mmCIF file of C-alpha atoms in Angstrom:
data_model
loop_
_atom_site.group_PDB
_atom_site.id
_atom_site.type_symbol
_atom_site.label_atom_id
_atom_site.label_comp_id
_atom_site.label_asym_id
_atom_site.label_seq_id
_atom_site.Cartn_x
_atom_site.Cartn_y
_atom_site.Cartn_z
ATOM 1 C CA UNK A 1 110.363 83.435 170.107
ATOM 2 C CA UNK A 2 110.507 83.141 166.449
ATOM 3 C CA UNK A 3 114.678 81.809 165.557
ATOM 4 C CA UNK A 4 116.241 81.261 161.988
ATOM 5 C CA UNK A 5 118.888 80.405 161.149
ATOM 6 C CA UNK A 6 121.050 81.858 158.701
ATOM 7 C CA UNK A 7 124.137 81.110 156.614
ATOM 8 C CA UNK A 8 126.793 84.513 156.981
ATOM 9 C CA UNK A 9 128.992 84.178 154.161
ATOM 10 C CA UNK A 10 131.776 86.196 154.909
ATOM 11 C CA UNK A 11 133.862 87.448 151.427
ATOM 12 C CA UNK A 12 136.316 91.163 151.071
ATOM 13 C CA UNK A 13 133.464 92.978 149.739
ATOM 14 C CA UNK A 14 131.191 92.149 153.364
ATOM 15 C CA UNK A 15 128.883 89.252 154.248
ATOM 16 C CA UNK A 16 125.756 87.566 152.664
ATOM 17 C CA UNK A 17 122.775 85.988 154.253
ATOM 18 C CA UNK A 18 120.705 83.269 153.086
ATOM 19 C CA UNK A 19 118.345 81.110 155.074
ATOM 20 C CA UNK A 20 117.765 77.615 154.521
ATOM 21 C CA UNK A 21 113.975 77.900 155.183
ATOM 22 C CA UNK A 22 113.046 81.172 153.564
ATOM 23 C CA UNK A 23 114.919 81.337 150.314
ATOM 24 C CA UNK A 24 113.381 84.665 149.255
ATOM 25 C CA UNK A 25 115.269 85.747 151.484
ATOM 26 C CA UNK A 26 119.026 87.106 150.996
ATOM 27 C CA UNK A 27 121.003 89.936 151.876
ATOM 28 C CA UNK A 28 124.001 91.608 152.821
ATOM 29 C CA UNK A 29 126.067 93.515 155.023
ATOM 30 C CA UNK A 30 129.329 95.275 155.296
ATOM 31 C CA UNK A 31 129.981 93.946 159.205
ATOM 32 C CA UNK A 32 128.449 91.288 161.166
ATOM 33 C CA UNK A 33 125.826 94.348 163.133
ATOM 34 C CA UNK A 34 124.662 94.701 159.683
ATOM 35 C CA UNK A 35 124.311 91.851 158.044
ATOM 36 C CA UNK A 36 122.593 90.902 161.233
ATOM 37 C CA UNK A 37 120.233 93.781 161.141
ATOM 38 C CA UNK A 38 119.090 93.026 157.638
ATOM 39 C CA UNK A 39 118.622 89.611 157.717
ATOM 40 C CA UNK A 40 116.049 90.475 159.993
ATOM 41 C CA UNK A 41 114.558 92.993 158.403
ATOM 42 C CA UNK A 42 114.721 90.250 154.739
ATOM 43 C CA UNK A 43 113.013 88.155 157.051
ATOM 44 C CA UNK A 44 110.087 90.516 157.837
ATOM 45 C CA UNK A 45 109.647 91.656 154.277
ATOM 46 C CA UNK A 46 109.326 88.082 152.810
ATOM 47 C CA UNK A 47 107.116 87.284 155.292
ATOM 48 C CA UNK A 48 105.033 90.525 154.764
ATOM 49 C CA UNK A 49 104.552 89.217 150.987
ATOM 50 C CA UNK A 50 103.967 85.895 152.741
ATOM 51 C CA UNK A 51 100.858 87.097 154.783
ATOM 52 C CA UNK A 52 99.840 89.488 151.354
ATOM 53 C CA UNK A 53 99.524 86.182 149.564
ATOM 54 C CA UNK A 54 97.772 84.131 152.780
ATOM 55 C CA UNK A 55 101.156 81.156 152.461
ATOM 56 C CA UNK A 56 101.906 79.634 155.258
ATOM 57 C CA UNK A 57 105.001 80.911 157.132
ATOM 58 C CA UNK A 58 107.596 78.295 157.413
ATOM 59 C CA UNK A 59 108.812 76.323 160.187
ATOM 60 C CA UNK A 60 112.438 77.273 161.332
ATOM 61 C CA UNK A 61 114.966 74.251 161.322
ATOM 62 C CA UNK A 62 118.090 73.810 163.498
ATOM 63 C CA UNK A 63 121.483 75.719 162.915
ATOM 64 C CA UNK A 64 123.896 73.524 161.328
ATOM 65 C CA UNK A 65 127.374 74.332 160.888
ATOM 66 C CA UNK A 66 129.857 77.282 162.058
ATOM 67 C CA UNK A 67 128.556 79.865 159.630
ATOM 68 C CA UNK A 68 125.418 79.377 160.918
ATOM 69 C CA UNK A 69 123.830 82.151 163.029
ATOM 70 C CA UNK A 70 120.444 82.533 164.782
ATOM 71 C CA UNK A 71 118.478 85.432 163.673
ATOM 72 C CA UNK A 72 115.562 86.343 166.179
ATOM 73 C CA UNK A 73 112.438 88.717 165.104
ATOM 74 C CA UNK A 74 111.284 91.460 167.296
ATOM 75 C CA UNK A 75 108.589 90.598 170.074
ATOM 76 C CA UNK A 76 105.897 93.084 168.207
ATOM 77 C CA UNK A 77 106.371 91.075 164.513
ATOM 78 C CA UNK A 78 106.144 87.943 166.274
ATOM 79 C CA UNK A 79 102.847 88.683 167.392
ATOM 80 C CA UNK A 80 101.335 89.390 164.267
ATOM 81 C CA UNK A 81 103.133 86.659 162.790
ATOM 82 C CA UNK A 82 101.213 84.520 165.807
ATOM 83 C CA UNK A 83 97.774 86.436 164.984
ATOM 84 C CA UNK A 84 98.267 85.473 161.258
ATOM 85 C CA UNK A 85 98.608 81.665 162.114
ATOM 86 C CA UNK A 86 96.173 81.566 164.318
ATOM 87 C CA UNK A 87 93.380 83.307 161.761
ATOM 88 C CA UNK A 88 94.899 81.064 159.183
ATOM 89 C CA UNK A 89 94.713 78.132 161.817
ATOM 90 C CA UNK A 90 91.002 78.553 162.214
ATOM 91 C CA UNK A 91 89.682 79.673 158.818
ATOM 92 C CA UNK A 92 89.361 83.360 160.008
ATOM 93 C CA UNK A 93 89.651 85.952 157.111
ATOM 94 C CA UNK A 94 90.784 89.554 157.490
ATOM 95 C CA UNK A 95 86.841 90.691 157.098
ATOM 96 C CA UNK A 96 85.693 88.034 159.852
ATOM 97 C CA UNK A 97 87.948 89.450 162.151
ATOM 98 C CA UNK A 98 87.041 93.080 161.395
ATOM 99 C CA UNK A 99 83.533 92.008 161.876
ATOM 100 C CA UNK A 100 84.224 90.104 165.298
ATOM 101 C CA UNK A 101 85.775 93.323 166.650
ATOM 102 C CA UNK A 102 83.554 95.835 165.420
ATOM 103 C CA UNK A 103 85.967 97.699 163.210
ATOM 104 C CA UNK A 104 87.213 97.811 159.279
ATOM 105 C CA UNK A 105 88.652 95.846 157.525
ATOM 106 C CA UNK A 106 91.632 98.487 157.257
ATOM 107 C CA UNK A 107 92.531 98.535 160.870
ATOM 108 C CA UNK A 108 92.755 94.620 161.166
ATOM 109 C CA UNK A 109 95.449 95.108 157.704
ATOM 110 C CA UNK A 110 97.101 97.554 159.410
ATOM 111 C CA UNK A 111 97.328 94.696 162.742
ATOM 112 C CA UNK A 112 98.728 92.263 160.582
ATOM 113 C CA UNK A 113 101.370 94.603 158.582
ATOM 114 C CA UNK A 114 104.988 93.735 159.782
ATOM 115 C CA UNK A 115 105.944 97.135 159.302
ATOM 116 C CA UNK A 116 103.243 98.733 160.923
ATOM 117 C CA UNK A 117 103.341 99.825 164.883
ATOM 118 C CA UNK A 118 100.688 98.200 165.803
ATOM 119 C CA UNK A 119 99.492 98.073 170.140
ATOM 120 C CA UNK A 120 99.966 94.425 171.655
ATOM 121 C CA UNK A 121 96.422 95.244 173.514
ATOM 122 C CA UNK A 122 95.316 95.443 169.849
ATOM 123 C CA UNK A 123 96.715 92.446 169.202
ATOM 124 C CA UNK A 124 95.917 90.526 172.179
ATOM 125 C CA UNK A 125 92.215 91.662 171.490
ATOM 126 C CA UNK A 126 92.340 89.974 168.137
ATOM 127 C CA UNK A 127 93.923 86.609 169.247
ATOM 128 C CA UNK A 128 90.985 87.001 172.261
ATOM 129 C CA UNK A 129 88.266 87.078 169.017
ATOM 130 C CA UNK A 130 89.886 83.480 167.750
ATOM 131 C CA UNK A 131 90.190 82.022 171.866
ATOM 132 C CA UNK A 132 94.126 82.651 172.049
ATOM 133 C CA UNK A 133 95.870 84.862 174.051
ATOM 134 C CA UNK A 134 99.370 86.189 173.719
ATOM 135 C CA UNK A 135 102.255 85.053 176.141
ATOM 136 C CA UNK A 136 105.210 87.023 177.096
ATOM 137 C CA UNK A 137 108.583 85.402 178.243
ATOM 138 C CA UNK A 138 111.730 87.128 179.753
ATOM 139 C CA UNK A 139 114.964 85.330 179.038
ATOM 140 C CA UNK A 140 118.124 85.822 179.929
ATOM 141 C CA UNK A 141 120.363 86.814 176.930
ATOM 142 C CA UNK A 142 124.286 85.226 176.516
ATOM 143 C CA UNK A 143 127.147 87.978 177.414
ATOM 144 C CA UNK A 144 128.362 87.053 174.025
ATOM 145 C CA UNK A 145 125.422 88.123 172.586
ATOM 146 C CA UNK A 146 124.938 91.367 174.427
#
């Protein structure tokens, strides 16, 4: 599970989010639902420019301090967020892996595009090409968080 955390910043006009380890990113929202659902989507667009630009994507660091919240990325952007590191990882380019699969270049951008809908078989057909293979784990949520 990819976790960062996040400063909320609560003022009368709503609340802003920064995160200590991705500074790009900041936003806002008018009520915590919000604010949560667009620090998550700040997080996947820096981190689309991120992948753009082949950087590294940064390690998450522990929550510290009550305005501190835990922002979690969906289960599909995580694993292209895995795929990424692991090309980057072993010196695998975008073509290389298009090659290795038998298919364009276009389709493996397409697999590594946050916003894009990509199929976890897809995915877990890549990560097969570089000798990973994606894990799934069920966990059991808080009832605070729910």
């Amino acid at each position: 599970m990819i976790v960062y955390p996040a400063k909320f910043d609560r003022a009368k006009d709503g609340i802003t989010v920064t995160f200590p380890d991705i500074p790009e990113a900041i936003t806002c929202g008018f009520s915590e639902r919000e604010a949560m659902e667009y620090a998550v989507d700040a997080i996947i667009t820096v981190f689309t420019e991120y992948i753009k630009r082949r950087q590294a994507i940064p390690r998450a660091s522990k929550a510290r301090g009550k305005s501190m919240r835990l922002v979690v990325l969906p289960a599909l952007e995580e694993a292209k967020i895995r795929l990424y590191e692991a090309m980057r990882e072993t010196g695998v380019r975008k073509a290389d892996l298009a090659r290795r699969m038998g298919w364009q270049k276009s389709q493996v951008d397409r697999l590594l595009d946050l916003r894009h809908r990509s199929r976890l078989d897809q995915i877990e057909a890549a990560l097969a090409k570089l000798h990973k293979r994606l894990v799934v784990n069920v966990e059991d949520v808080p009832r605070a968080a729910a």
